[in-house]
């Protein structure tokens, strides 16, 4: 059964991978959708315009933030951080100033807020936050969302796993499989660097990832785009749910299973493992970071499942086939 739709919604960051599809789907269902971004119905530089757009809206969904599919240079790190923290802060100010603010605010976050986990899954109630750059971005992002006393406003942090679809993370993983690097990705010794150091006013130290001699056992948490959007619809209609919610499929896989599934999907028979000394140069050539495949993200959707959300794509094979079928 379809979730009830809001009459009027505001999407910030509607030009991105998830935001553009949410905009299209809600508009097709008759929702009056207005946008905030670099352009749209209001821009980040127009505080009065943001207040005007938010006034009388039923729901605000903020998906703004520069892609993490880039090298963590000083400039790249700063862009990733500021594009999330500052936009969320501006939206909070606009919500506080609106005469009739939305009753619900769903704000993007990330499942990488949890530690590198190989021993047990991370849930909203028992998960442990990690340290280092990506975790600090997520922690400060959520702190901006939940700051200040805003009576009557329900706020939800969407701790999204890697979203499978026609987006940057999926394209990067498929490129690795097509280039013959479809074996497991293996952590190991590498030249020292400080790209993963913490950031922000309470920066933490980068967390070393243990070198697992078995190789390729790091977990990969994911969610298909249709389920990410379905979860947003579901949460809009559930006034009893607030706080952090994991948006991840119920069955994470090990890295070796992920890569086996991807190379089968693209028809690549070669399955070379990618130790750190191979993966480092390859990811440099792809202009992205090895952390995206080496960190063990073992995240499960405890709150969504307890609330009765039904996943369309609970298994990775089905999700990958659906992505490539499009």
PDB file of C-alpha atoms in Angstrom, residues 8-202:
ATOM      1  CA  UNK A   8       3.561  20.395  -0.161  1.00  0.00           C
ATOM      2  CA  UNK A   9       7.179  19.422   0.331  1.00  0.00           C
ATOM      3  CA  UNK A  10      10.520  21.197   0.190  1.00  0.00           C
ATOM      4  CA  UNK A  11      13.609  19.339  -1.000  1.00  0.00           C
ATOM      5  CA  UNK A  12      17.028  20.864  -0.421  1.00  0.00           C
ATOM      6  CA  UNK A  13      19.712  19.328  -2.613  1.00  0.00           C
ATOM      7  CA  UNK A  14      17.201  18.211  -5.228  1.00  0.00           C
ATOM      8  CA  UNK A  15      19.791  18.171  -8.026  1.00  0.00           C
ATOM      9  CA  UNK A  16      21.715  15.214  -6.606  1.00  0.00           C
ATOM     10  CA  UNK A  17      21.353  11.491  -7.274  1.00  0.00           C
ATOM     11  CA  UNK A  18      18.758  10.748  -4.578  1.00  0.00           C
ATOM     12  CA  UNK A  19      17.196  14.222  -4.470  1.00  0.00           C
ATOM     13  CA  UNK A  20      16.414  14.419  -8.176  1.00  0.00           C
ATOM     14  CA  UNK A  21      14.660  11.048  -8.121  1.00  0.00           C
ATOM     15  CA  UNK A  22      12.696  11.942  -4.984  1.00  0.00           C
ATOM     16  CA  UNK A  23      11.607  15.196  -6.652  1.00  0.00           C
ATOM     17  CA  UNK A  24      10.486  13.361  -9.788  1.00  0.00           C
ATOM     18  CA  UNK A  25       8.545  10.700  -7.897  1.00  0.00           C
ATOM     19  CA  UNK A  26       6.795  13.050  -5.512  1.00  0.00           C
ATOM     20  CA  UNK A  27       5.831  15.449  -8.301  1.00  0.00           C
ATOM     21  CA  UNK A  28       4.419  12.502 -10.289  1.00  0.00           C
ATOM     22  CA  UNK A  29       2.248  11.631  -7.280  1.00  0.00           C
ATOM     23  CA  UNK A  30       0.765  15.112  -7.100  1.00  0.00           C
ATOM     24  CA  UNK A  31       2.948  16.606  -4.368  1.00  0.00           C
ATOM     25  CA  UNK A  32       3.713  20.303  -4.799  1.00  0.00           C
ATOM     26  CA  UNK A  33       7.509  20.189  -4.559  1.00  0.00           C
ATOM     27  CA  UNK A  34       9.668  23.269  -4.084  1.00  0.00           C
ATOM     28  CA  UNK A  35      13.432  23.230  -3.969  1.00  0.00           C
ATOM     29  CA  UNK A  36      16.315  24.947  -2.200  1.00  0.00           C
ATOM     30  CA  UNK A  37      19.814  24.787  -3.627  1.00  0.00           C
ATOM     31  CA  UNK A  38      22.265  26.598  -5.857  1.00  0.00           C
ATOM     32  CA  UNK A  39      19.183  27.413  -7.912  1.00  0.00           C
ATOM     33  CA  UNK A  40      15.492  26.573  -7.609  1.00  0.00           C
ATOM     34  CA  UNK A  41      12.644  28.198  -5.685  1.00  0.00           C
ATOM     35  CA  UNK A  42      15.148  29.572  -3.163  1.00  0.00           C
ATOM     36  CA  UNK A  43      18.946  29.612  -3.057  1.00  0.00           C
ATOM     37  CA  UNK A  44      21.413  29.198  -0.216  1.00  0.00           C
ATOM     38  CA  UNK A  45      22.245  32.902  -0.415  1.00  0.00           C
ATOM     39  CA  UNK A  46      18.628  33.968   0.017  1.00  0.00           C
ATOM     40  CA  UNK A  47      17.636  33.568   3.681  1.00  0.00           C
ATOM     41  CA  UNK A  48      14.310  35.328   3.151  1.00  0.00           C
ATOM     42  CA  UNK A  49      13.552  33.106   0.184  1.00  0.00           C
ATOM     43  CA  UNK A  50      14.229  29.956   2.213  1.00  0.00           C
ATOM     44  CA  UNK A  51      11.878  31.146   4.958  1.00  0.00           C
ATOM     45  CA  UNK A  52       9.213  31.902   2.356  1.00  0.00           C
ATOM     46  CA  UNK A  53       9.505  28.481   0.710  1.00  0.00           C
ATOM     47  CA  UNK A  54       9.439  26.647   4.057  1.00  0.00           C
ATOM     48  CA  UNK A  55       6.452  28.590   5.383  1.00  0.00           C
ATOM     49  CA  UNK A  56       3.406  26.333   5.232  1.00  0.00           C
ATOM     50  CA  UNK A  57       5.235  23.265   3.871  1.00  0.00           C
ATOM     51  CA  UNK A  58       4.358  19.864   5.324  1.00  0.00           C
ATOM     52  CA  UNK A  59       7.830  18.376   5.184  1.00  0.00           C
ATOM     53  CA  UNK A  60      11.446  19.371   4.561  1.00  0.00           C
ATOM     54  CA  UNK A  61      13.903  16.832   3.167  1.00  0.00           C
ATOM     55  CA  UNK A  62      17.530  17.949   3.070  1.00  0.00           C
ATOM     56  CA  UNK A  63      19.831  15.890   0.842  1.00  0.00           C
ATOM     57  CA  UNK A  64      22.376  18.643   0.155  1.00  0.00           C
ATOM     58  CA  UNK A  65      26.063  17.804   0.248  1.00  0.00           C
ATOM     59  CA  UNK A  66      28.978  17.506  -2.158  1.00  0.00           C
ATOM     60  CA  UNK A  67      29.743  13.987  -3.399  1.00  0.00           C
ATOM     61  CA  UNK A  68      32.251  12.003  -1.329  1.00  0.00           C
ATOM     62  CA  UNK A  69      33.377  10.269  -4.529  1.00  0.00           C
ATOM     63  CA  UNK A  70      36.501  12.416  -4.707  1.00  0.00           C
ATOM     64  CA  UNK A  71      40.024  12.575  -3.325  1.00  0.00           C
ATOM     65  CA  UNK A  72      40.253  13.807   0.258  1.00  0.00           C
ATOM     66  CA  UNK A  73      42.560  16.688  -0.500  1.00  0.00           C
ATOM     67  CA  UNK A  74      42.363  19.673   1.850  1.00  0.00           C
ATOM     68  CA  UNK A  75      40.038  21.344  -0.646  1.00  0.00           C
ATOM     69  CA  UNK A  76      37.936  18.208  -1.095  1.00  0.00           C
ATOM     70  CA  UNK A  77      37.654  17.618   2.651  1.00  0.00           C
ATOM     71  CA  UNK A  78      36.580  21.203   3.243  1.00  0.00           C
ATOM     72  CA  UNK A  79      33.976  21.020   0.464  1.00  0.00           C
ATOM     73  CA  UNK A  80      32.490  17.781   1.813  1.00  0.00           C
ATOM     74  CA  UNK A  81      32.307  19.208   5.336  1.00  0.00           C
ATOM     75  CA  UNK A  82      31.019  22.714   4.618  1.00  0.00           C
ATOM     76  CA  UNK A  83      28.451  21.601   2.029  1.00  0.00           C
ATOM     77  CA  UNK A  84      26.734  19.566   4.752  1.00  0.00           C
ATOM     78  CA  UNK A  85      27.246  21.548   7.930  1.00  0.00           C
ATOM     79  CA  UNK A  86      26.565  25.030   6.577  1.00  0.00           C
ATOM     80  CA  UNK A  87      23.503  24.116   4.533  1.00  0.00           C
ATOM     81  CA  UNK A  88      21.930  22.276   7.476  1.00  0.00           C
ATOM     82  CA  UNK A  89      22.656  25.263   9.723  1.00  0.00           C
ATOM     83  CA  UNK A  90      21.022  27.642   7.227  1.00  0.00           C
ATOM     84  CA  UNK A  91      17.949  25.446   6.979  1.00  0.00           C
ATOM     85  CA  UNK A  92      17.631  25.295  10.753  1.00  0.00           C
ATOM     86  CA  UNK A  93      17.701  29.081  10.932  1.00  0.00           C
ATOM     87  CA  UNK A  94      15.081  29.315   8.184  1.00  0.00           C
ATOM     88  CA  UNK A  95      12.821  26.772   9.907  1.00  0.00           C
ATOM     89  CA  UNK A  96      13.110  28.666  13.202  1.00  0.00           C
ATOM     90  CA  UNK A  97      12.177  31.930  11.475  1.00  0.00           C
ATOM     91  CA  UNK A  98       9.224  30.597   9.451  1.00  0.00           C
ATOM     92  CA  UNK A  99       5.746  31.534  10.671  1.00  0.00           C
ATOM     93  CA  UNK A 100       4.341  28.077   9.819  1.00  0.00           C
ATOM     94  CA  UNK A 101       7.361  25.761   9.700  1.00  0.00           C
ATOM     95  CA  UNK A 102       7.148  22.155   8.491  1.00  0.00           C
ATOM     96  CA  UNK A 103       6.158  19.571  11.089  1.00  0.00           C
ATOM     97  CA  UNK A 104       8.743  17.088   9.802  1.00  0.00           C
ATOM     98  CA  UNK A 105      12.380  17.494   8.790  1.00  0.00           C
ATOM     99  CA  UNK A 106      14.263  14.537   7.322  1.00  0.00           C
ATOM    100  CA  UNK A 107      17.971  15.275   6.931  1.00  0.00           C
ATOM    101  CA  UNK A 108      20.568  13.163   5.182  1.00  0.00           C
ATOM    102  CA  UNK A 109      23.325  11.612   7.252  1.00  0.00           C
ATOM    103  CA  UNK A 110      25.502   8.574   6.578  1.00  0.00           C
ATOM    104  CA  UNK A 111      25.908   5.041   7.878  1.00  0.00           C
ATOM    105  CA  UNK A 112      29.656   5.595   7.880  1.00  0.00           C
ATOM    106  CA  UNK A 113      29.172   7.381  11.197  1.00  0.00           C
ATOM    107  CA  UNK A 114      29.697   3.977  12.828  1.00  0.00           C
ATOM    108  CA  UNK A 115      33.093   2.443  13.515  1.00  0.00           C
ATOM    109  CA  UNK A 116      34.919  -0.040  11.297  1.00  0.00           C
ATOM    110  CA  UNK A 117      32.984  -3.142  12.422  1.00  0.00           C
ATOM    111  CA  UNK A 118      33.855  -6.764  11.730  1.00  0.00           C
ATOM    112  CA  UNK A 119      32.607  -8.262  14.987  1.00  0.00           C
ATOM    113  CA  UNK A 120      28.925  -7.324  15.041  1.00  0.00           C
ATOM    114  CA  UNK A 121      26.331  -5.226  13.211  1.00  0.00           C
ATOM    115  CA  UNK A 122      25.780  -1.595  14.145  1.00  0.00           C
ATOM    116  CA  UNK A 123      22.248  -0.525  15.066  1.00  0.00           C
ATOM    117  CA  UNK A 124      20.750   2.778  16.111  1.00  0.00           C
ATOM    118  CA  UNK A 125      20.455   1.610  19.731  1.00  0.00           C
ATOM    119  CA  UNK A 126      23.714  -0.325  20.173  1.00  0.00           C
ATOM    120  CA  UNK A 127      25.981   1.015  17.421  1.00  0.00           C
ATOM    121  CA  UNK A 128      29.316   2.633  18.265  1.00  0.00           C
ATOM    122  CA  UNK A 129      30.430   5.808  16.522  1.00  0.00           C
ATOM    123  CA  UNK A 130      33.864   5.767  14.946  1.00  0.00           C
ATOM    124  CA  UNK A 131      36.590   8.384  14.566  1.00  0.00           C
ATOM    125  CA  UNK A 132      38.306  10.228  11.744  1.00  0.00           C
ATOM    126  CA  UNK A 133      37.226  12.425   8.857  1.00  0.00           C
ATOM    127  CA  UNK A 134      34.068  10.704   7.595  1.00  0.00           C
ATOM    128  CA  UNK A 135      32.757  10.098  11.094  1.00  0.00           C
ATOM    129  CA  UNK A 136      33.418  13.696  12.172  1.00  0.00           C
ATOM    130  CA  UNK A 137      31.526  14.975   9.129  1.00  0.00           C
ATOM    131  CA  UNK A 138      28.531  12.796  10.036  1.00  0.00           C
ATOM    132  CA  UNK A 139      28.635  13.627  13.745  1.00  0.00           C
ATOM    133  CA  UNK A 140      28.746  17.392  13.161  1.00  0.00           C
ATOM    134  CA  UNK A 141      26.097  17.091  10.432  1.00  0.00           C
ATOM    135  CA  UNK A 142      23.666  15.457  12.838  1.00  0.00           C
ATOM    136  CA  UNK A 143      24.585  17.922  15.593  1.00  0.00           C
ATOM    137  CA  UNK A 144      23.504  20.771  13.314  1.00  0.00           C
ATOM    138  CA  UNK A 145      20.217  19.027  12.567  1.00  0.00           C
ATOM    139  CA  UNK A 146      19.319  18.468  16.225  1.00  0.00           C
ATOM    140  CA  UNK A 147      20.630  21.775  17.618  1.00  0.00           C
ATOM    141  CA  UNK A 148      18.269  24.314  19.214  1.00  0.00           C
ATOM    142  CA  UNK A 149      14.835  23.808  20.688  1.00  0.00           C
ATOM    143  CA  UNK A 150      12.323  23.880  17.845  1.00  0.00           C
ATOM    144  CA  UNK A 151       8.932  22.971  19.376  1.00  0.00           C
ATOM    145  CA  UNK A 152       6.598  20.930  17.206  1.00  0.00           C
ATOM    146  CA  UNK A 153       9.306  19.896  14.746  1.00  0.00           C
ATOM    147  CA  UNK A 154      10.070  16.203  14.292  1.00  0.00           C
ATOM    148  CA  UNK A 155      13.655  15.681  13.115  1.00  0.00           C
ATOM    149  CA  UNK A 156      15.045  12.475  11.595  1.00  0.00           C
ATOM    150  CA  UNK A 157      18.677  11.822  10.588  1.00  0.00           C
ATOM    151  CA  UNK A 158      18.770   9.444   7.607  1.00  0.00           C
ATOM    152  CA  UNK A 159      21.903   7.349   8.161  1.00  0.00           C
ATOM    153  CA  UNK A 160      22.137   6.128   4.576  1.00  0.00           C
ATOM    154  CA  UNK A 161      24.283   3.226   3.507  1.00  0.00           C
ATOM    155  CA  UNK A 162      25.744   3.270  -0.008  1.00  0.00           C
ATOM    156  CA  UNK A 163      22.782   3.759  -2.352  1.00  0.00           C
ATOM    157  CA  UNK A 164      22.732   1.411  -5.343  1.00  0.00           C
ATOM    158  CA  UNK A 165      21.436   2.962  -8.543  1.00  0.00           C
ATOM    159  CA  UNK A 166      22.694   5.236 -11.269  1.00  0.00           C
ATOM    160  CA  UNK A 167      24.844   7.139  -8.796  1.00  0.00           C
ATOM    161  CA  UNK A 168      28.560   7.765  -8.228  1.00  0.00           C
ATOM    162  CA  UNK A 169      29.217   4.962  -5.732  1.00  0.00           C
ATOM    163  CA  UNK A 170      27.607   2.283  -7.919  1.00  0.00           C
ATOM    164  CA  UNK A 171      29.426   3.526 -11.029  1.00  0.00           C
ATOM    165  CA  UNK A 172      32.751   3.433  -9.178  1.00  0.00           C
ATOM    166  CA  UNK A 173      32.217  -0.143  -7.999  1.00  0.00           C
ATOM    167  CA  UNK A 174      31.152  -1.307 -11.465  1.00  0.00           C
ATOM    168  CA  UNK A 175      34.244   0.335 -12.983  1.00  0.00           C
ATOM    169  CA  UNK A 176      36.469  -1.622 -10.608  1.00  0.00           C
ATOM    170  CA  UNK A 177      34.764  -4.863 -11.661  1.00  0.00           C
ATOM    171  CA  UNK A 178      34.998  -4.039 -15.374  1.00  0.00           C
ATOM    172  CA  UNK A 179      38.679  -3.080 -15.081  1.00  0.00           C
ATOM    173  CA  UNK A 180      39.543  -6.544 -13.790  1.00  0.00           C
ATOM    174  CA  UNK A 181      39.768  -5.513 -10.131  1.00  0.00           C
ATOM    175  CA  UNK A 182      36.704  -7.571  -9.302  1.00  0.00           C
ATOM    176  CA  UNK A 183      38.375  -9.607  -6.593  1.00  0.00           C
ATOM    177  CA  UNK A 184      38.325  -8.706  -2.914  1.00  0.00           C
ATOM    178  CA  UNK A 185      39.862  -5.410  -1.845  1.00  0.00           C
ATOM    179  CA  UNK A 186      42.528  -5.979   0.790  1.00  0.00           C
ATOM    180  CA  UNK A 187      43.785  -3.532   3.398  1.00  0.00           C
ATOM    181  CA  UNK A 188      47.545  -3.485   3.918  1.00  0.00           C
ATOM    182  CA  UNK A 189      50.620  -1.302   4.364  1.00  0.00           C
ATOM    183  CA  UNK A 190      50.676   1.972   2.454  1.00  0.00           C
ATOM    184  CA  UNK A 191      52.516   5.264   2.398  1.00  0.00           C
ATOM    185  CA  UNK A 192      51.652   7.415   5.432  1.00  0.00           C
ATOM    186  CA  UNK A 193      49.149  10.216   4.844  1.00  0.00           C
ATOM    187  CA  UNK A 194      46.727  12.310   6.873  1.00  0.00           C
ATOM    188  CA  UNK A 195      43.746  12.499   4.513  1.00  0.00           C
ATOM    189  CA  UNK A 196      41.516  10.613   6.964  1.00  0.00           C
ATOM    190  CA  UNK A 197      42.331  12.809   9.971  1.00  0.00           C
ATOM    191  CA  UNK A 198      39.389  14.337  11.774  1.00  0.00           C
ATOM    192  CA  UNK A 199      37.778  17.645  10.907  1.00  0.00           C
ATOM    193  CA  UNK A 200      35.686  20.291  12.628  1.00  0.00           C
ATOM    194  CA  UNK A 201      35.758  21.859  16.095  1.00  0.00           C
ATOM    195  CA  UNK A 202      36.044  18.465  17.825  1.00  0.00           C
TER     196      UNK A 202
END
